[in-house]
Coordinates of C-alpha atoms and ligand atoms in Angstrom, one line a residue:
M1 CA 186.1 76.0 120.7
E2 CA 187.9 73.2 120.9
E3 CA 191.2 72.3 122.5
L4 CA 193.8 72.6 120.1
Y5 CA 196.7 70.2 121.9
D6 CA 200.2 70.4 121.2
V7 CA 200.8 67.0 121.0
I8 CA 198.2 63.8 120.8
I9 CA 200.2 60.4 121.5
I10 CA 198.3 57.3 120.4
G11 CA 199.5 54.7 122.7
A12 CA 200.9 54.2 126.6
G13 CA 203.3 51.4 125.7
P14 CA 206.7 52.6 127.4
A15 CA 207.4 54.4 124.2
G16 CA 204.2 56.7 123.8
L17 CA 204.8 57.0 127.9
S18 CA 208.3 58.3 127.3
A19 CA 207.2 60.6 124.9
G20 CA 204.4 61.9 127.2
L21 CA 206.7 61.7 130.5
Y22 CA 209.2 64.4 127.9
A23 CA 206.1 66.5 126.3
A24 CA 204.6 67.2 129.2
R25 CA 208.1 68.3 130.9
A26 CA 208.8 70.6 128.1
K27 CA 205.3 72.0 128.8
L28 CA 203.1 71.4 125.9
K29 CA 200.0 70.5 126.1
T30 CA 199.8 66.3 125.7
L31 CA 197.0 63.9 125.5
V32 CA 197.9 60.0 125.9
I33 CA 195.7 57.8 124.3
E34 CA 195.2 54.3 125.0
R35 CA 192.4 51.2 125.1
D36 CA 194.0 49.0 126.9
A37 CA 195.8 48.9 129.9
V38 CA 198.9 51.4 130.6
G39 CA 202.5 49.6 129.7
G40 CA 201.6 47.5 126.0
Q41 CA 203.5 44.2 126.1
I42 CA 205.3 44.7 128.7
T43 CA 202.4 43.8 130.7
G44 CA 202.8 41.0 130.4
T45 CA 206.0 40.4 131.6
S46 CA 207.1 38.7 134.6
E47 CA 211.0 40.4 134.2
V48 CA 212.4 43.2 133.0
A49 CA 216.1 41.9 133.1
N50 CA 217.9 43.8 130.2
Y51 CA 216.7 47.1 131.6
P52 CA 219.4 49.2 132.7
G53 CA 219.0 49.0 136.1
A54 CA 215.8 47.3 137.0
V55 CA 215.8 44.7 139.4
P56 CA 214.0 41.9 140.5
E57 CA 211.5 43.0 142.0
V58 CA 210.0 45.9 139.8
T59 CA 208.2 43.7 137.6
G60 CA 206.4 44.4 133.4
P61 CA 203.6 45.9 134.9
L62 CA 205.2 46.9 138.0
L63 CA 207.9 49.5 135.4
A64 CA 204.8 50.5 133.1
K65 CA 202.3 51.7 136.0
R66 CA 205.4 53.9 137.3
M67 CA 205.8 55.3 133.4
A68 CA 201.8 56.4 133.6
E69 CA 202.7 57.9 136.7
Q70 CA 205.6 59.7 136.1
C71 CA 203.5 61.4 132.9
D72 CA 201.0 61.8 134.8
A73 CA 202.8 64.1 137.7
F74 CA 204.5 66.5 134.2
G75 CA 201.0 67.4 133.7
A76 CA 200.0 64.7 131.1
E77 CA 196.7 64.9 130.0
R78 CA 195.6 60.6 130.1
I79 CA 192.6 58.6 128.9
K80 CA 191.7 56.0 127.6
A81 CA 189.6 55.7 124.3
N82 CA 189.7 53.2 121.4
V83 CA 190.8 55.6 117.5
K84 CA 188.5 54.9 114.7
Q85 CA 190.1 56.8 112.9
M86 CA 192.8 59.3 111.9
F87 CA 193.5 62.4 109.8
L88 CA 197.0 63.6 110.4
E89 CA 197.7 65.0 106.5
D90 CA 196.3 68.6 107.5
K91 CA 198.6 71.4 110.0
E92 CA 195.7 70.9 112.4
K93 CA 195.5 67.0 113.0
R94 CA 191.9 65.3 114.2
I95 CA 192.1 62.3 116.3
E96 CA 188.6 60.5 116.1
T97 CA 187.9 57.9 119.0
E98 CA 184.2 55.9 120.0
D99 CA 182.6 59.7 121.6
A100 CA 185.6 62.6 120.5
T101 CA 187.5 64.5 118.6
Y102 CA 190.5 65.4 119.5
K103 CA 192.4 68.4 117.7
A104 CA 196.4 68.7 117.5
K105 CA 199.5 70.9 116.6
S106 CA 202.0 66.9 116.1
V107 CA 200.7 63.4 116.6
I108 CA 203.0 60.9 117.8
L109 CA 202.3 57.1 116.3
A110 CA 203.2 54.3 119.4
M111 CA 200.9 51.7 118.7
G112 CA 203.6 49.0 119.5
A113 CA 202.6 46.0 118.3
S114 CA 200.4 42.6 118.8
P115 CA 201.3 38.9 118.8
R116 CA 200.3 37.1 115.8
K117 CA 198.7 34.6 115.3
L118 CA 199.1 30.8 113.5
G119 CA 196.4 31.0 112.0
V120 CA 195.4 26.9 112.8
P121 CA 191.8 25.3 113.4
G122 CA 191.2 25.3 116.7
E123 CA 193.0 28.2 117.5
K124 CA 190.6 31.1 117.4
E125 CA 187.7 28.7 118.8
L126 CA 189.9 27.9 122.5
T127 CA 191.8 31.2 122.7
G128 CA 191.3 31.6 126.3
K129 CA 190.7 27.8 127.5
G130 CA 193.6 26.6 127.1
V131 CA 195.3 28.4 124.1
S132 CA 197.0 31.7 125.3
Y133 CA 199.3 34.5 123.9
C134 CA 200.5 36.1 127.4
A135 CA 202.7 34.4 130.3
T136 CA 202.8 35.9 133.4
C137 CA 199.0 36.1 132.8
D138 CA 197.8 33.0 131.7
A139 CA 201.4 30.3 133.1
E140 CA 199.4 29.3 136.4
F141 CA 196.1 28.3 135.3
F142 CA 199.0 25.2 133.5
T143 CA 200.0 24.2 137.4
D144 CA 201.1 21.0 137.4
L145 CA 199.9 20.0 133.6
E146 CA 201.7 19.8 130.3
V147 CA 202.0 22.7 128.1
Y148 CA 203.1 22.6 124.3
V149 CA 205.0 26.7 123.5
F150 CA 205.5 27.0 120.1
G151 CA 207.8 29.6 118.5
G152 CA 212.0 30.1 118.3
G153 CA 212.5 33.9 119.1
D154 CA 213.9 35.7 122.5
T155 CA 209.8 35.6 123.8
A156 CA 209.5 31.5 123.1
L157 CA 212.7 30.4 125.0
E158 CA 212.4 33.3 127.6
E159 CA 208.2 32.5 128.1
A160 CA 208.9 28.5 128.1
V161 CA 211.1 29.3 131.4
F162 CA 208.7 31.2 132.9
I163 CA 205.5 28.0 132.8
S164 CA 208.3 26.2 133.4
K165 CA 208.1 26.6 137.4
F166 CA 204.1 26.2 136.7
A167 CA 203.4 23.2 134.2
R168 CA 204.8 19.4 135.1
K169 CA 206.0 19.6 131.6
V170 CA 206.9 22.3 128.8
T171 CA 207.3 21.0 124.8
I172 CA 209.0 24.1 122.7
V173 CA 208.3 23.0 119.2
H174 CA 209.7 25.1 116.8
R175 CA 209.6 25.0 113.0
R176 CA 213.3 25.6 112.3
D177 CA 216.1 23.4 113.8
T178 CA 217.6 26.1 115.1
F179 CA 216.4 29.0 116.9
R180 CA 217.0 32.9 117.1
A181 CA 216.7 33.3 120.1
A182 CA 219.9 35.0 122.1
K183 CA 222.4 31.7 123.0
S184 CA 222.3 33.1 127.2
L185 CA 218.3 32.3 126.9
I186 CA 218.5 29.0 124.3
E187 CA 221.2 28.1 127.5
K188 CA 219.0 27.9 130.1
A189 CA 216.2 26.8 128.3
S190 CA 218.3 23.6 128.1
K191 CA 219.1 23.2 131.2
N192 CA 216.0 23.0 132.7
P193 CA 214.8 19.4 133.4
K194 CA 211.2 20.4 132.9
I195 CA 212.0 22.0 129.4
E196 CA 212.4 19.2 126.2
F197 CA 212.3 20.3 122.2
L198 CA 210.6 19.8 118.7
Y199 CA 212.3 20.2 115.7
D200 CA 211.5 21.3 111.9
S201 CA 207.7 20.6 113.3
G202 CA 204.7 22.6 113.9
A203 CA 201.0 22.8 115.2
K204 CA 198.3 22.0 112.3
E205 CA 195.2 22.2 114.4
I206 CA 194.2 22.7 118.3
L207 CA 192.3 19.7 119.4
G208 CA 189.1 21.0 122.7
D209 CA 185.7 20.5 123.0
G210 CA 185.7 23.4 125.2
M211 CA 189.1 23.6 127.0
V212 CA 192.6 22.0 125.1
S213 CA 192.4 18.8 125.0
G214 CA 195.3 18.0 122.5
V215 CA 197.3 19.0 119.1
I216 CA 198.5 18.0 115.8
L217 CA 201.4 18.4 115.3
Q218 CA 203.2 17.7 112.0
N219 CA 207.4 17.7 111.4
Y220 CA 208.3 19.1 108.1
K221 CA 211.0 17.4 107.4
T222 CA 209.6 13.9 107.6
G223 CA 205.5 14.9 106.4
E224 CA 204.9 13.2 110.3
I225 CA 201.4 14.1 112.1
K226 CA 201.6 13.0 115.3
E227 CA 198.4 13.8 117.2
V228 CA 199.2 14.5 121.8
Y229 CA 196.2 14.4 123.9
A230 CA 196.2 16.0 127.8
D231 CA 196.4 13.0 130.0
E232 CA 192.7 11.7 130.6
A233 CA 193.5 13.3 134.6
D234 CA 194.6 16.4 133.9
G235 CA 191.5 16.7 131.0
L236 CA 193.7 20.3 129.9
M237 CA 197.1 20.7 128.6
G238 CA 198.0 24.6 127.5
I239 CA 198.6 26.1 124.1
F240 CA 201.2 29.3 124.3
M241 CA 202.3 31.0 121.3
F242 CA 205.4 33.3 120.8
V243 CA 205.3 33.2 117.0
G244 CA 206.3 36.9 116.5
Y245 CA 204.8 41.0 116.8
L246 CA 202.8 41.9 114.5
P247 CA 202.9 46.1 113.3
Q248 CA 199.3 47.8 115.0
T249 CA 198.5 50.2 111.7
E250 CA 195.8 49.7 110.5
L251 CA 194.6 52.7 111.3
I252 CA 197.3 54.3 109.2
K253 CA 197.5 52.9 106.1
G254 CA 197.7 54.5 103.0
S255 CA 199.1 58.1 104.8
V256 CA 202.0 57.1 106.6
S257 CA 204.7 55.1 104.7
L258 CA 204.8 51.6 105.7
N259 CA 207.6 49.1 105.1
D260 CA 207.0 46.4 103.2
V261 CA 206.6 44.3 106.4
G262 CA 204.2 47.5 107.7
Y263 CA 206.2 48.7 110.2
I264 CA 206.2 52.9 110.0
V265 CA 209.6 54.0 108.1
T266 CA 210.4 57.2 110.1
D267 CA 214.1 58.9 110.0
D268 CA 216.3 59.2 113.2
K269 CA 214.3 61.8 114.4
M270 CA 211.7 59.9 114.2
Q271 CA 210.2 61.3 111.5
T272 CA 207.3 60.1 109.4
N273 CA 206.4 60.8 105.6
L274 CA 204.0 63.6 107.0
N275 CA 204.4 67.2 108.7
G276 CA 204.3 66.8 112.5
V277 CA 204.0 63.0 112.9
F278 CA 206.5 61.1 114.3
A279 CA 206.3 57.3 115.5
A280 CA 208.4 55.8 118.2
G281 CA 208.5 52.3 119.6
D282 CA 207.9 48.4 118.0
I283 CA 205.4 50.0 115.6
R284 CA 208.9 51.6 113.5
E285 CA 211.0 50.3 111.3
K286 CA 214.3 49.1 113.6
P287 CA 216.9 46.7 114.3
L288 CA 216.1 46.0 117.9
R289 CA 213.3 46.6 119.6
Q290 CA 212.8 46.3 123.2
V291 CA 212.2 48.9 126.3
V292 CA 215.2 50.5 126.4
T293 CA 215.1 51.5 122.6
A294 CA 211.1 52.4 123.0
V295 CA 211.7 54.5 125.4
S296 CA 214.6 56.5 123.7
D297 CA 212.2 56.7 120.6
G298 CA 209.4 58.1 122.7
A299 CA 211.6 60.4 124.2
I300 CA 213.3 61.6 120.6
A301 CA 209.5 62.2 119.2
A302 CA 208.6 64.2 121.7
V303 CA 212.2 66.5 121.7
Q304 CA 210.9 66.5 117.7
A305 CA 207.5 67.3 117.8
E306 CA 208.6 70.5 120.4
K307 CA 211.0 71.3 117.8
Y308 CA 208.6 71.2 115.1
I309 CA 205.7 73.2 116.7
E310 CA 208.3 75.7 117.2
A311 CA 208.8 76.2 113.3
N312 CA 205.6 75.4 112.4
F313 CA 203.1 77.4 114.5
E314 CA 203.1 81.2 116.6
D315 CA 202.5 81.6 120.4
Ligands
LIG401 P1 211.1 36.8 116.8 O1 211.4 37.2 116.9 O2 210.1 37.8 115.4 O3 210.4 35.3 117.2 C1 209.2 35.2 116.0 C2 209.5 33.0 116.2 O4 208.3 32.7 115.8 C3 210.4 32.7 115.3 O5 211.3 31.7 115.7 C4 209.8 32.7 114.3 O6 209.8 31.6 113.8 C5 208.4 31.8 115.1 N1 207.9 32.2 113.9 C6 207.2 33.2 113.3 N2 206.2 33.2 112.4 C7 205.9 31.7 112.3 C8 204.3 31.0 111.8 N3 203.6 30.9 111.6 N4 204.5 29.6 112.1 C9 205.9 28.6 113.2 N5 206.4 30.0 114.0 C10 206.6 31.5 113.6 O7 209.6 37.5 118.1 P2 210.1 37.4 119.6 O8 210.6 36.0 119.9 O9 208.4 37.9 120.0 O10 210.8 39.2 120.3 C11 210.5 40.4 119.0 C12 211.0 41.2 120.0 O11 211.5 41.1 121.0 C13 212.9 40.4 118.7 O12 213.3 41.5 118.4 C14 213.2 40.1 120.7 O13 214.6 40.1 120.3 C15 212.4 41.0 121.6 N6 212.9 40.2 123.0 C16 214.0 40.5 123.9 C17 214.1 40.0 125.2 C18 215.5 40.1 125.4 O14 215.6 40.2 125.1 N7 215.4 39.3 127.1 C19 212.8 39.0 125.2 C20 211.7 39.2 123.9 C21 211.3 39.1 123.1 P3 211.9 31.4 112.9 O15 212.8 31.6 113.9 O16 212.0 30.2 112.0 O17 211.2 33.0 111.9

């Protein structure tokens, strides 16, 4: 007979790992399924400066590794697999991966969000060839080169400062003339002699034959079009896109209630519209998407899953 887990957690970012830790520590039979590396978005962060108690030596990947170790130490099972389908309506939930089917009394959805694409010509073809969505992963490739960063939120400003440690010059291109990023980050970027700002502008096309060699920029106020190219000696320029994130809800559309921009709607106990199905972290409709709120969501979801199982299943 197939095993019946108490809780299956989909996603091993901070929300999923925190849920795993709390569920396993409560002696629930817990399975965490992740298709990529553990840690989610924090694996692309050099420093998690605003996580209470964090010290500069603890990078995003290190924090994620520690969270996973804690989860394992309490007895959660973790597997790497790509979930293909979820059947969440019935009392017994079914999760199908490419290779197997898993059953559970409750499910915690913690698939997070992925970087939004700009959707301009050249972006897709040149991703990994000068176009990047992860500064920690790729900034070093652009040592002494020129870089354009697109976006005006916390991520764009924070990562531009990080990239400036490597690049010769960083231009932050934002579609408006005011940033939505925190004042402290705007100040830090403004004081950085390597960083310049281009307002009311965006990319029309990324240029390059094999590698990024330039970008066509457009000023949205004046309509002016400007082509910028990498220095001939450099032969390459960097394009970093930090224009927000999209919730990873493809697998649950039609069964779990989403808001009009695609995030899962829950109550403050992380309960979705389906019995025994909870959501945690960036995938959820919420006012603040941070590691600290993701781990909080995960803990609440696991405790609520435990209560749900107690009330609805006999030993
Ligand atoms: P975000 O806050 O959603 O900002 C996205 C930025 O991209 C905005 O400036 C937006 O412009 C721009 N944008 C969106 N679509 C665009 C398009 N099609 N073309 C051009 N520009 C586009 O995303 P984020 O900066 O990644 O932050 C995500 C969440 O993580 C936020 O809650 C943020 O506070 C948090 N975060 C916090 C920290 C920190 O506290 N240190 C660090 C990183 C992220 P508009 O402003 O015009 O809409």
